[in-house]
Amino acid sequence: MTEALPVADGPAPELRVWALDGIPEVSPGDDLVSLVLAALEAQPAPDRWVQDGDVVVVTSKIVSKAEGRVVSADDREQAITDETVRVVASRVHPGGVTRIVENRLGLVMAAAGVDASNTPDGTVLLLPVDPDLSARRLRAGLADHLGVRVGVVVTDTAGRPWRAGQTDIAIGAAGVQVMDDLRGQTDTQGRTLTVTVAAVADEIAAAAELVKGKASGRPVAIVRGLAHLTLADDGPGARALVRLGPEDMFAQGSAEAYEQGWKDAVEGDRQ
Amino acid sequence: MTEALPVADGPAPELRVWALDGIPEVSPGDDLVSLVLAALEAQPAPDRWVQDGDVVVVTSKIVSKAEGRVVSADDREQAITDETVRVVASRVHPGGVTRIVENRLGLVMAAAGVDASNTPDGTVLLLPVDPDLSARRLRAGLADHLGVRVGVVVTDTAGRPWRAGQTDIAIGAAGVQVMDDLRGQTDTQGRTLTVTVAAVADEIAAAAELVKGKASGRPVAIVRGLAHLTLADDGPGARALVRLGPEDMFAQGSAEAYEQGWKDAVEGDRQ
């Protein structure tokens, strides 16, 4: 069972979010803990060091690079296929085929999360093998070297049905709640809030993206002010944010499901 | 055309997000501008006043209440039907029927965004008639009374396919970019970032939720540090974040699309 650290009560809390300067280009074999430590040491103000209860948010791209998850760009389509558990939807357009797939991490993403930006020419980048494990390692490394107990969130950028643009989401987490279950709490009318479970790790990822940006070369951010969401142990990890299976009302794209229904009717083999 | 305000360059920027204490229970006819002004005046520290380039984030619930969007709870199912443009998916479960619908704002949400928490007993709350307009009014009111040029985001809480839990999203916006189009920018390798358009208004909504919470009675937050995303005019509004129509690969739930395909095949009337 995960246990929240004790936190002082007080007035409306303030969240502070800033990106670390000084993270260099990351190469396979680089030690992520050392890179973050060096960037922290270069912070201009002492209050920009990490402290207990902070959340360190890391773009998955540098985790992947450090872990050597680089493959030849010639194999991009094969890389997507290899990362794919199940094709959810696909669409042909002038630039090629967009495949929305469930990948081996349970994430439903375009191109399975395989990324061709910010990588050496001729290569593409796969997501980390186990981003929750990557987060736990970074958390343990920061605890070992600095004696601090922080949360870690590993992020990636994802599109959403029905909404334009992308947001960052949590694909790995350690030492931080990924959901804040408000279902037992009462609202201001004294009634029980029955529905809301806030996906706080995704909201942390989104907040951090606002300072990290995509093109700015600042892949690490610190979020201060969420100690009440940090945990004494590693916690459930971002895998707990995956919701597939019987609860998933969008397991197939509309066109794919329509085709399947039509095919099954013609073949007399209704699902 | 919307024009970004000039912003000084500098080191890694810091985001600060805090919720306002002192917003009372809101009733139909209350003036939202006055409520926010009163809460701002009660802020303990001068640096917690709003200033040019801040973004004021308001939970849609209090906007709805001020605008009198309260209906009898007896009419909840009818209210959902009235707010519905199109049923996307529905599912029967022990507690009733969950309807995922496109509402008249272009938002795809459970129960069309009709809300039964934090409302007087026997009532439910509809979303604001035009949250972009509500945002523009609040922005204009704060400019009139305080002489500040801020962005305004009106938020609601929404579930997502494939992900557990809910996050806050922007359903109204004024004076702030809702998308940060990075497609013209180059990455750290000097190559063009071809895909990423960050849905920054949704990320602002998510960041604000981390301090507002659901049960805390703090429905307004200030986000400081995003002046580069604020605009000299009202800008496109959150309606620009709606992506439906031909681009929508999930216009119907899988079960609904399957049924439709099967039915059309049987009737010899394929779509």
Coordinates of C-alpha atoms in Angstrom, one line a residue, chain A residues 10-21 25 47-48 65 86 88-91 98 100 106-109 116-123 157 159-171 179 182 185-189 191-211 213-218 223 226 228-229 238 240-266 269-271, chain B residues 10-21 25 47-48 65 86 88-91 98 100 106-109 116-123 157 159-171 179 182 185-189 191-211 213-218 223 226 228-229 238 240-266 269-271:
Chain A
G10 CA -2.1 26.0 5.1
P11 CA -3.4 28.6 2.7
A12 CA -4.0 28.0 -1.0
P13 CA -0.8 26.2 -2.1
E14 CA 1.4 27.5 -4.9
L15 CA 2.7 25.4 -7.6
R16 CA 6.1 26.4 -9.1
V17 CA 7.3 24.7 -12.3
W18 CA 10.7 25.4 -14.0
A19 CA 12.8 23.7 -16.5
L20 CA 16.5 22.9 -16.0
D21 CA 19.0 24.5 -18.2
E25 CA 22.5 16.2 -25.9
D47 CA 15.8 27.4 -4.2
R48 CA 16.0 25.8 -7.6
K65 CA 18.4 8.1 -25.8
R86 CA -2.9 -4.0 -31.8
V88 CA -6.8 0.6 -33.2
A89 CA -7.3 2.7 -36.3
S90 CA -5.5 3.7 -39.4
R91 CA -6.0 6.2 -42.2
T98 CA -1.3 7.1 -39.9
I100 CA -3.1 4.7 -34.2
G106 CA -0.7 0.0 -23.2
L107 CA -0.5 3.5 -24.7
V108 CA -2.7 4.2 -27.6
M109 CA -0.7 6.5 -29.8
A116 CA 11.6 10.8 -35.6
S117 CA 12.3 14.3 -34.2
N118 CA 15.3 15.3 -32.1
T119 CA 17.2 12.2 -33.1
P120 CA 20.4 11.8 -35.1
D121 CA 19.8 11.8 -38.9
G122 CA 18.8 8.4 -40.2
T123 CA 17.5 7.2 -36.9
T157 CA 3.4 13.8 -26.2
G159 CA -2.8 13.3 -29.5
R160 CA -6.4 12.9 -28.3
P161 CA -9.6 12.0 -30.0
W162 CA -12.0 14.9 -30.6
R163 CA -9.4 17.5 -29.5
A164 CA -6.9 19.4 -31.7
G165 CA -3.3 19.4 -30.8
Q166 CA -1.3 17.3 -28.4
T167 CA -0.6 17.3 -24.7
D168 CA 2.0 15.7 -22.6
I169 CA 1.0 12.6 -20.6
A170 CA 2.7 10.5 -18.0
I171 CA 4.1 7.2 -19.4
M179 CA -4.5 9.4 -9.7
L182 CA -11.7 12.2 -4.9
Q185 CA -14.6 13.4 -0.6
T186 CA -17.6 15.6 -0.1
D187 CA -18.2 18.7 -2.2
T188 CA -19.0 22.2 -0.9
Q189 CA -22.6 21.1 -0.4
R191 CA -22.4 15.6 -0.9
T192 CA -20.2 12.8 -2.0
L193 CA -18.2 13.5 -5.2
T194 CA -19.0 10.2 -6.9
V195 CA -17.2 10.4 -10.2
T196 CA -14.0 12.4 -10.1
V197 CA -10.6 10.6 -10.2
A198 CA -8.1 13.2 -11.2
A199 CA -5.3 11.9 -13.4
V200 CA -2.8 14.0 -11.6
A201 CA 0.3 12.5 -13.2
D202 CA -1.0 13.5 -16.6
E203 CA -1.8 17.0 -15.3
I204 CA 1.8 17.2 -13.9
A205 CA 3.1 16.2 -17.3
A206 CA 1.0 18.9 -19.0
A207 CA 2.1 21.6 -16.5
A208 CA 5.8 20.7 -17.1
E209 CA 5.4 20.8 -20.9
L210 CA 4.4 24.5 -20.6
V211 CA 8.0 25.2 -19.4
G213 CA 8.5 23.1 -24.6
K214 CA 9.4 20.9 -27.5
A215 CA 12.1 22.7 -29.3
S216 CA 13.8 24.4 -26.4
G217 CA 16.3 21.7 -25.4
R218 CA 15.0 21.7 -21.8
V223 CA 7.4 20.8 -10.1
L226 CA 2.7 18.9 -4.8
H228 CA 0.8 15.9 -0.9
L229 CA 0.9 13.8 -4.1
A238 CA 2.0 5.3 -14.8
A240 CA -2.1 2.4 -13.7
L241 CA -3.3 5.1 -16.0
V242 CA -3.9 2.7 -18.8
R243 CA -7.6 1.9 -19.3
L244 CA -8.2 -0.7 -22.0
G245 CA -10.2 -3.9 -22.2
P246 CA -13.9 -4.2 -21.3
E247 CA -14.1 -0.6 -20.1
D248 CA -12.8 0.8 -23.4
M249 CA -15.6 2.1 -25.6
F250 CA -13.1 3.1 -28.3
A251 CA -11.2 -0.1 -28.8
Q252 CA -11.4 0.3 -32.6
G253 CA -11.7 3.3 -34.8
S254 CA -15.2 3.9 -36.1
A255 CA -14.3 2.9 -39.7
E256 CA -12.6 -0.3 -38.6
A257 CA -15.4 -1.3 -36.3
Y258 CA -17.9 -0.6 -39.1
E259 CA -16.0 -2.7 -41.5
Q260 CA -15.8 -5.5 -39.0
G261 CA -19.5 -5.5 -38.4
W262 CA -20.3 -5.5 -42.1
K263 CA -17.8 -8.3 -42.7
D264 CA -19.2 -10.4 -39.9
A265 CA -22.8 -9.9 -41.1
V266 CA -21.8 -10.9 -44.7
D269 CA -20.3 -14.7 -38.1
R270 CA -21.4 -11.9 -35.9
Q271 CA -19.1 -11.0 -33.0
Chain B
G10 CA 15.8 35.1 -20.5
P11 CA 16.8 32.0 -18.6
A12 CA 14.4 29.0 -18.2
P13 CA 11.1 30.6 -17.3
E14 CA 9.3 29.7 -14.1
L15 CA 5.6 29.0 -14.0
R16 CA 3.7 29.9 -10.8
V17 CA 0.2 28.7 -10.3
W18 CA -2.0 29.4 -7.3
A19 CA -5.7 29.3 -6.4
L20 CA -7.6 32.2 -5.0
D21 CA -9.2 31.9 -1.6
E25 CA -20.7 30.1 -3.2
D47 CA 2.6 39.6 -5.9
R48 CA -0.5 37.5 -5.9
K65 CA -23.9 29.2 -11.7
R86 CA -25.0 13.4 -31.3
V88 CA -21.1 8.9 -29.8
A89 CA -21.3 5.9 -27.5
S90 CA -23.4 4.6 -24.7
R91 CA -23.2 1.8 -22.3
T98 CA -23.5 6.2 -19.6
I100 CA -20.8 9.8 -24.3
G106 CA -18.4 20.4 -29.8
L107 CA -17.2 18.7 -26.7
V108 CA -17.4 15.0 -26.5
M109 CA -18.1 14.2 -22.8
A116 CA -24.7 17.0 -10.5
S117 CA -22.0 17.8 -8.0
N118 CA -21.4 21.1 -6.2
T119 CA -25.0 22.2 -7.0
P120 CA -28.0 22.8 -4.7
D121 CA -29.9 19.6 -3.9
G122 CA -32.4 18.7 -6.5
T123 CA -30.6 20.6 -9.3
T157 CA -13.3 18.1 -16.2
G159 CA -12.5 11.7 -19.2
R160 CA -10.4 10.4 -22.1
P161 CA -10.5 7.2 -24.1
W162 CA -7.8 4.7 -23.1
R163 CA -6.7 6.6 -20.0
A164 CA -8.0 6.2 -16.5
G165 CA -9.1 9.3 -14.6
Q166 CA -10.1 12.7 -15.7
T167 CA -8.2 15.9 -16.5
D168 CA -9.3 19.5 -16.8
I169 CA -9.5 20.9 -20.3
A170 CA -10.2 24.3 -21.7
I171 CA -13.8 24.8 -22.8
M179 CA -2.5 26.0 -29.5
L182 CA 5.6 24.3 -33.2
Q185 CA 10.4 25.4 -35.5
T186 CA 13.5 23.3 -35.7
D187 CA 14.5 20.8 -33.1
T188 CA 18.0 20.5 -31.5
Q189 CA 19.3 18.7 -34.6
R191 CA 15.4 19.6 -38.4
T192 CA 11.9 20.9 -38.7
L193 CA 9.4 19.7 -36.1
T194 CA 6.7 18.6 -38.4
V195 CA 4.0 17.2 -36.1
T196 CA 3.7 19.0 -32.8
V197 CA 1.0 21.5 -32.1
A198 CA 0.8 21.8 -28.3
A199 CA -2.8 22.2 -26.9
V200 CA -1.5 24.8 -24.4
A201 CA -4.9 25.9 -23.2
D202 CA -5.7 22.3 -22.1
E203 CA -2.3 22.1 -20.4
I204 CA -3.0 25.4 -18.6
A205 CA -6.3 23.9 -17.5
A206 CA -4.5 20.8 -16.2
A207 CA -1.9 22.8 -14.4
A208 CA -4.6 24.9 -12.7
E209 CA -6.5 21.9 -11.6
L210 CA -3.5 20.8 -9.6
V211 CA -4.0 23.8 -7.3
G213 CA -8.7 20.6 -6.8
K214 CA -12.3 19.5 -7.0
A215 CA -13.5 19.6 -3.4
S216 CA -11.5 22.5 -2.1
G217 CA -13.9 25.4 -3.0
R218 CA -11.2 27.2 -4.9
V223 CA -1.1 31.1 -13.8
L226 CA 3.0 32.3 -19.8
H228 CA 4.4 34.6 -24.4
L229 CA 1.1 32.7 -24.9
A238 CA -11.3 27.2 -27.0
A240 CA -10.6 26.0 -31.9
L241 CA -9.6 23.0 -29.9
V242 CA -12.6 21.0 -31.1
R243 CA -11.6 18.4 -33.8
L244 CA -14.6 16.6 -35.2
G245 CA -15.8 15.8 -38.7
P246 CA -13.7 14.1 -41.3
E247 CA -10.5 14.1 -39.2
D248 CA -12.2 12.3 -36.4
M249 CA -11.4 8.6 -36.4
F250 CA -13.5 8.0 -33.3
A251 CA -16.8 9.5 -34.3
Q252 CA -18.7 6.5 -33.0
G253 CA -17.9 4.1 -30.2
S254 CA -16.6 0.7 -31.4
A255 CA -19.8 -1.2 -30.5
E256 CA -22.0 1.4 -32.2
A257 CA -20.0 1.5 -35.4
Y258 CA -19.9 -2.3 -35.5
E259 CA -23.7 -2.5 -35.1
Q260 CA -24.1 0.1 -37.9
G261 CA -21.9 -1.9 -40.2
W262 CA -23.7 -5.1 -39.5
K263 CA -27.1 -3.5 -39.9
D264 CA -26.1 -1.8 -43.2
A265 CA -24.7 -5.1 -44.6
V266 CA -28.0 -6.9 -43.7
D269 CA -27.2 -0.3 -47.6
R270 CA -23.5 0.1 -46.9
Q271 CA -22.4 3.5 -45.9

